[in-house]
Structures are given as structure tokens and as C-alpha cells.
Amino acid sequence: MSDAASFGYAVRLTGLWAAWLLVMLFHVELGLMPLFHGLSVEIKSQVASSRVPRLFLAMLFYFLLPVGAFLVAVHAIADPAGWSASAPWRAAQFWFSVVYSLTNVVHLTADIRIPDSRTDQVLLMAVLTLIGLLINQQAWAWCQL
């Protein structure tokens, strides 16, 4: 494996994960923006109140797992011959990114199908999905080294 090639893929993957995380944060922030103008952001929910803490925990993990992928890619940049740049970890980056891309496609589809969905949120989900597909492409190329 070429250290220069591995380094390049790890750098691009790190940048893409950082962009994905920033857009994800902005998606949430923009979703809550009506609160600052005295408007409600309440969505009719079928989730029982007793299940809300588990939902929050799931969302926390949904956000923290890409942070982990980002950190593993950063480690691969810092130590191209180390464990984080090994074939199993490169493959894990790819399959992890595929799972997240699938969840983004499902979320984007749901947002599009909601009759009163906000255009800004749909646009942000489209950007998240596009960045996710770029992550898939870079992770796949890195995995093939």
C-alpha cells in the first residue's frame, strides 16, 4: 500500500466527515431556529413520552459514531502505518459510511414526502446525502488500496 495514497484518502475522508458533521449540526440548529422567533417546532409524534429518553440516546449515538469515524481517519493521517489505516479499519469506514448514507436517503425521502416540509431542511438533507455519497466514494477507494 502506498503511504502517500493512503494519506490522501484519509485526508479527504476526514474533510468529508467534518463537512458532514457541520451540515448535520446546522440541520439541527436550523430546525430549531423558529424557537428564537417565538414559533413552535413541535411535530406530532407517535412516540410515547416514556420512550423519548431512548430516542435522545439513539440520536446521541447517531451523532457520536461519525465523530468516531472522523477520529479514526485523523489517526490514520497521523500514523499511516498504524492500526487505523489497516485494511479492516478501511473496510469498516466504507461499510459504516454506507449505513449512514442509507439512513440519509431514508430521512431525505421522508422529508420530501411530508406535505408541509421546510425547503431549507430538505435542501440540507440533500446536501448531507450528497456528502455521504462522497464519503462512500472516498472510503471505497481507500478500502481498495
PDB file of C-alpha atoms in Angstrom:
ATOM      1  CA  MET A   1       0.000   0.000   0.000  1.00  0.00           C
ATOM      2  CA  SER A   2       1.324   3.425  -0.892  1.00  0.00           C
ATOM      3  CA  ASP A   3       1.573   5.623   2.189  1.00  0.00           C
ATOM      4  CA  ALA A   4       1.015   8.715   0.025  1.00  0.00           C
ATOM      5  CA  ALA A   5      -2.185   7.299  -1.473  1.00  0.00           C
ATOM      6  CA  SER A   6      -3.460   6.122   1.902  1.00  0.00           C
ATOM      7  CA  PHE A   7      -2.642   9.528   3.386  1.00  0.00           C
ATOM      8  CA  GLY A   8      -4.552  11.310   0.612  1.00  0.00           C
ATOM      9  CA  TYR A   9      -7.675   9.197   1.047  1.00  0.00           C
ATOM     10  CA  ALA A  10      -7.560   9.586   4.820  1.00  0.00           C
ATOM     11  CA  VAL A  11      -7.240  13.375   4.498  1.00  0.00           C
ATOM     12  CA  ARG A  12     -10.157  13.609   2.050  1.00  0.00           C
ATOM     13  CA  LEU A  13     -12.268  11.271   4.181  1.00  0.00           C
ATOM     14  CA  THR A  14     -11.524  13.329   7.285  1.00  0.00           C
ATOM     15  CA  GLY A  15     -12.532  16.518   5.493  1.00  0.00           C
ATOM     16  CA  LEU A  16     -15.756  14.951   4.250  1.00  0.00           C
ATOM     17  CA  TRP A  17     -16.676  13.605   7.699  1.00  0.00           C
ATOM     18  CA  ALA A  18     -16.001  17.084   9.142  1.00  0.00           C
ATOM     19  CA  ALA A  19     -18.246  18.655   6.494  1.00  0.00           C
ATOM     20  CA  TRP A  20     -20.946  16.045   7.154  1.00  0.00           C
ATOM     21  CA  LEU A  21     -20.832  16.738  10.895  1.00  0.00           C
ATOM     22  CA  LEU A  22     -21.040  20.508  10.358  1.00  0.00           C
ATOM     23  CA  VAL A  23     -24.011  20.192   7.996  1.00  0.00           C
ATOM     24  CA  MET A  24     -25.673  17.788  10.447  1.00  0.00           C
ATOM     25  CA  LEU A  25     -25.256  20.341  13.235  1.00  0.00           C
ATOM     26  CA  PHE A  26     -26.646  23.089  11.030  1.00  0.00           C
ATOM     27  CA  HIS A  27     -29.590  20.858  10.065  1.00  0.00           C
ATOM     28  CA  VAL A  28     -30.494  20.523  13.747  1.00  0.00           C
ATOM     29  CA  GLU A  29     -29.761  24.185  14.503  1.00  0.00           C
ATOM     30  CA  LEU A  30     -31.857  25.415  11.588  1.00  0.00           C
ATOM     31  CA  GLY A  31     -34.636  23.039  12.590  1.00  0.00           C
ATOM     32  CA  LEU A  32     -34.745  24.731  16.000  1.00  0.00           C
ATOM     33  CA  MET A  33     -34.431  28.290  14.650  1.00  0.00           C
ATOM     34  CA  PRO A  34     -38.202  29.005  14.847  1.00  0.00           C
ATOM     35  CA  LEU A  35     -37.867  28.839  18.657  1.00  0.00           C
ATOM     36  CA  PHE A  36     -35.888  32.076  18.532  1.00  0.00           C
ATOM     37  CA  HIS A  37     -38.832  33.778  16.834  1.00  0.00           C
ATOM     38  CA  GLY A  38     -41.478  32.553  19.248  1.00  0.00           C
ATOM     39  CA  LEU A  39     -42.691  29.811  16.906  1.00  0.00           C
ATOM     40  CA  SER A  40     -43.235  26.187  17.768  1.00  0.00           C
ATOM     41  CA  VAL A  41     -41.073  23.420  16.347  1.00  0.00           C
ATOM     42  CA  GLU A  42     -43.370  20.744  17.714  1.00  0.00           C
ATOM     43  CA  ILE A  43     -44.043  17.824  15.430  1.00  0.00           C
ATOM     44  CA  LYS A  44     -46.943  15.500  16.042  1.00  0.00           C
ATOM     45  CA  SER A  45     -45.305  12.398  17.416  1.00  0.00           C
ATOM     46  CA  GLN A  46     -46.428   8.840  17.804  1.00  0.00           C
ATOM     47  CA  VAL A  47     -43.614   8.200  20.301  1.00  0.00           C
ATOM     48  CA  ALA A  48     -44.743   7.715  23.880  1.00  0.00           C
ATOM     49  CA  SER A  49     -43.200  10.151  26.363  1.00  0.00           C
ATOM     50  CA  SER A  50     -41.605   7.259  28.234  1.00  0.00           C
ATOM     51  CA  ARG A  51     -39.602   6.355  25.101  1.00  0.00           C
ATOM     52  CA  VAL A  52     -38.237   9.861  24.487  1.00  0.00           C
ATOM     53  CA  PRO A  53     -35.061   9.368  26.604  1.00  0.00           C
ATOM     54  CA  ARG A  54     -34.183   6.302  24.498  1.00  0.00           C
ATOM     55  CA  LEU A  55     -34.804   8.337  21.365  1.00  0.00           C
ATOM     56  CA  PHE A  56     -32.438  11.056  22.636  1.00  0.00           C
ATOM     57  CA  LEU A  57     -29.831   8.405  23.419  1.00  0.00           C
ATOM     58  CA  ALA A  58     -30.184   6.934  19.928  1.00  0.00           C
ATOM     59  CA  MET A  59     -29.746  10.382  18.390  1.00  0.00           C
ATOM     60  CA  LEU A  60     -26.678  10.976  20.561  1.00  0.00           C
ATOM     61  CA  PHE A  61     -25.108   7.773  19.265  1.00  0.00           C
ATOM     62  CA  TYR A  62     -26.172   8.623  15.709  1.00  0.00           C
ATOM     63  CA  PHE A  63     -24.151  11.816  16.015  1.00  0.00           C
ATOM     64  CA  LEU A  64     -21.194  10.433  18.012  1.00  0.00           C
ATOM     65  CA  LEU A  65     -20.469   7.451  15.756  1.00  0.00           C
ATOM     66  CA  PRO A  66     -19.421   9.676  12.798  1.00  0.00           C
ATOM     67  CA  VAL A  67     -17.253  11.618  15.258  1.00  0.00           C
ATOM     68  CA  GLY A  68     -15.553   8.288  15.930  1.00  0.00           C
ATOM     69  CA  ALA A  69     -15.131   7.624  12.196  1.00  0.00           C
ATOM     70  CA  PHE A  70     -13.660  11.109  11.836  1.00  0.00           C
ATOM     71  CA  LEU A  71     -11.198  10.472  14.683  1.00  0.00           C
ATOM     72  CA  VAL A  72     -10.142   7.108  13.254  1.00  0.00           C
ATOM     73  CA  ALA A  73      -9.442   8.802   9.893  1.00  0.00           C
ATOM     74  CA  VAL A  74      -7.447  11.539  11.682  1.00  0.00           C
ATOM     75  CA  HIS A  75      -5.448   8.822  13.438  1.00  0.00           C
ATOM     76  CA  ALA A  76      -4.739   7.209  10.054  1.00  0.00           C
ATOM     77  CA  ILE A  77      -3.357  10.538   8.838  1.00  0.00           C
ATOM     78  CA  ALA A  78      -1.118  10.821  11.883  1.00  0.00           C
ATOM     79  CA  ASP A  79       0.029   7.190  11.686  1.00  0.00           C
ATOM     80  CA  PRO A  80      -0.345   5.837   8.124  1.00  0.00           C
ATOM     81  CA  ALA A  81       1.295   2.532   9.103  1.00  0.00           C
ATOM     82  CA  GLY A  82      -0.820   2.105  12.244  1.00  0.00           C
ATOM     83  CA  TRP A  83      -3.968   0.157  13.050  1.00  0.00           C
ATOM     84  CA  SER A  84      -6.359   2.888  11.862  1.00  0.00           C
ATOM     85  CA  ALA A  85      -5.040   2.660   8.293  1.00  0.00           C
ATOM     86  CA  SER A  86      -5.172  -1.145   8.199  1.00  0.00           C
ATOM     87  CA  ALA A  87      -7.381  -2.951   5.696  1.00  0.00           C
ATOM     88  CA  PRO A  88     -10.068  -3.974   8.240  1.00  0.00           C
ATOM     89  CA  TRP A  89     -10.446  -0.396   9.510  1.00  0.00           C
ATOM     90  CA  ARG A  90     -10.566   0.998   5.968  1.00  0.00           C
ATOM     91  CA  ALA A  91     -13.301  -1.528   5.156  1.00  0.00           C
ATOM     92  CA  ALA A  92     -15.133  -0.577   8.363  1.00  0.00           C
ATOM     93  CA  GLN A  93     -15.031   3.085   7.302  1.00  0.00           C
ATOM     94  CA  PHE A  94     -16.626   2.141   3.986  1.00  0.00           C
ATOM     95  CA  TRP A  95     -19.415  -0.045   5.396  1.00  0.00           C
ATOM     96  CA  PHE A  96     -20.128   2.456   8.152  1.00  0.00           C
ATOM     97  CA  SER A  97     -20.463   5.206   5.558  1.00  0.00           C
ATOM     98  CA  VAL A  98     -22.858   3.056   3.516  1.00  0.00           C
ATOM     99  CA  VAL A  99     -25.120   2.577   6.544  1.00  0.00           C
ATOM    100  CA  TYR A 100     -25.164   6.322   7.167  1.00  0.00           C
ATOM    101  CA  SER A 101     -25.866   7.060   3.510  1.00  0.00           C
ATOM    102  CA  LEU A 102     -28.835   4.715   3.619  1.00  0.00           C
ATOM    103  CA  THR A 103     -30.197   6.478   6.710  1.00  0.00           C
ATOM    104  CA  ASN A 104     -29.712   9.833   4.983  1.00  0.00           C
ATOM    105  CA  VAL A 105     -31.608   8.649   1.890  1.00  0.00           C
ATOM    106  CA  VAL A 106     -34.471   7.412   4.096  1.00  0.00           C
ATOM    107  CA  HIS A 107     -34.548  10.729   6.001  1.00  0.00           C
ATOM    108  CA  LEU A 108     -34.411  12.761   2.768  1.00  0.00           C
ATOM    109  CA  THR A 109     -37.233  10.696   1.274  1.00  0.00           C
ATOM    110  CA  ALA A 110     -39.331  11.181   4.412  1.00  0.00           C
ATOM    111  CA  ASP A 111     -38.665  14.933   4.392  1.00  0.00           C
ATOM    112  CA  ILE A 112     -39.704  15.196   0.751  1.00  0.00           C
ATOM    113  CA  ARG A 113     -42.912  13.250   1.384  1.00  0.00           C
ATOM    114  CA  ILE A 114     -44.018  15.442   4.310  1.00  0.00           C
ATOM    115  CA  PRO A 115     -46.620  17.838   2.854  1.00  0.00           C
ATOM    116  CA  ASP A 116     -45.527  20.837   4.941  1.00  0.00           C
ATOM    117  CA  SER A 117     -41.800  20.116   5.000  1.00  0.00           C
ATOM    118  CA  ARG A 118     -39.450  23.050   5.080  1.00  0.00           C
ATOM    119  CA  THR A 119     -37.417  23.614   1.937  1.00  0.00           C
ATOM    120  CA  ASP A 120     -34.304  24.521   3.925  1.00  0.00           C
ATOM    121  CA  GLN A 121     -34.425  21.213   5.803  1.00  0.00           C
ATOM    122  CA  VAL A 122     -34.942  19.229   2.595  1.00  0.00           C
ATOM    123  CA  LEU A 123     -32.022  21.070   0.998  1.00  0.00           C
ATOM    124  CA  LEU A 124     -29.777  20.351   3.997  1.00  0.00           C
ATOM    125  CA  MET A 125     -30.752  16.671   3.917  1.00  0.00           C
ATOM    126  CA  ALA A 126     -29.929  16.605   0.197  1.00  0.00           C
ATOM    127  CA  VAL A 127     -26.502  18.107   0.969  1.00  0.00           C
ATOM    128  CA  LEU A 128     -25.967  15.574   3.790  1.00  0.00           C
ATOM    129  CA  THR A 129     -26.873  12.777   1.383  1.00  0.00           C
ATOM    130  CA  LEU A 130     -24.518  14.105  -1.287  1.00  0.00           C
ATOM    131  CA  ILE A 131     -21.651  14.444   1.200  1.00  0.00           C
ATOM    132  CA  GLY A 132     -22.440  10.920   2.407  1.00  0.00           C
ATOM    133  CA  LEU A 133     -22.145   9.596  -1.137  1.00  0.00           C
ATOM    134  CA  LEU A 134     -18.788  11.355  -1.494  1.00  0.00           C
ATOM    135  CA  ILE A 135     -17.724   9.741   1.790  1.00  0.00           C
ATOM    136  CA  ASN A 136     -18.779   6.362   0.332  1.00  0.00           C
ATOM    137  CA  GLN A 137     -16.690   7.003  -2.776  1.00  0.00           C
ATOM    138  CA  GLN A 138     -13.563   8.039  -0.848  1.00  0.00           C
ATOM    139  CA  ALA A 139     -13.927   5.239   1.704  1.00  0.00           C
ATOM    140  CA  TRP A 140     -14.371   2.699  -1.108  1.00  0.00           C
ATOM    141  CA  ALA A 141     -11.268   3.965  -2.915  1.00  0.00           C
ATOM    142  CA  TRP A 142      -9.290   3.899   0.353  1.00  0.00           C
ATOM    143  CA  CYS A 143     -10.569   0.410   1.093  1.00  0.00           C
ATOM    144  CA  GLN A 144      -9.315  -0.825  -2.295  1.00  0.00           C
ATOM    145  CA  LEU A 145      -5.658   0.054  -1.594  1.00  0.00           C
TER     146      LEU A 145
END
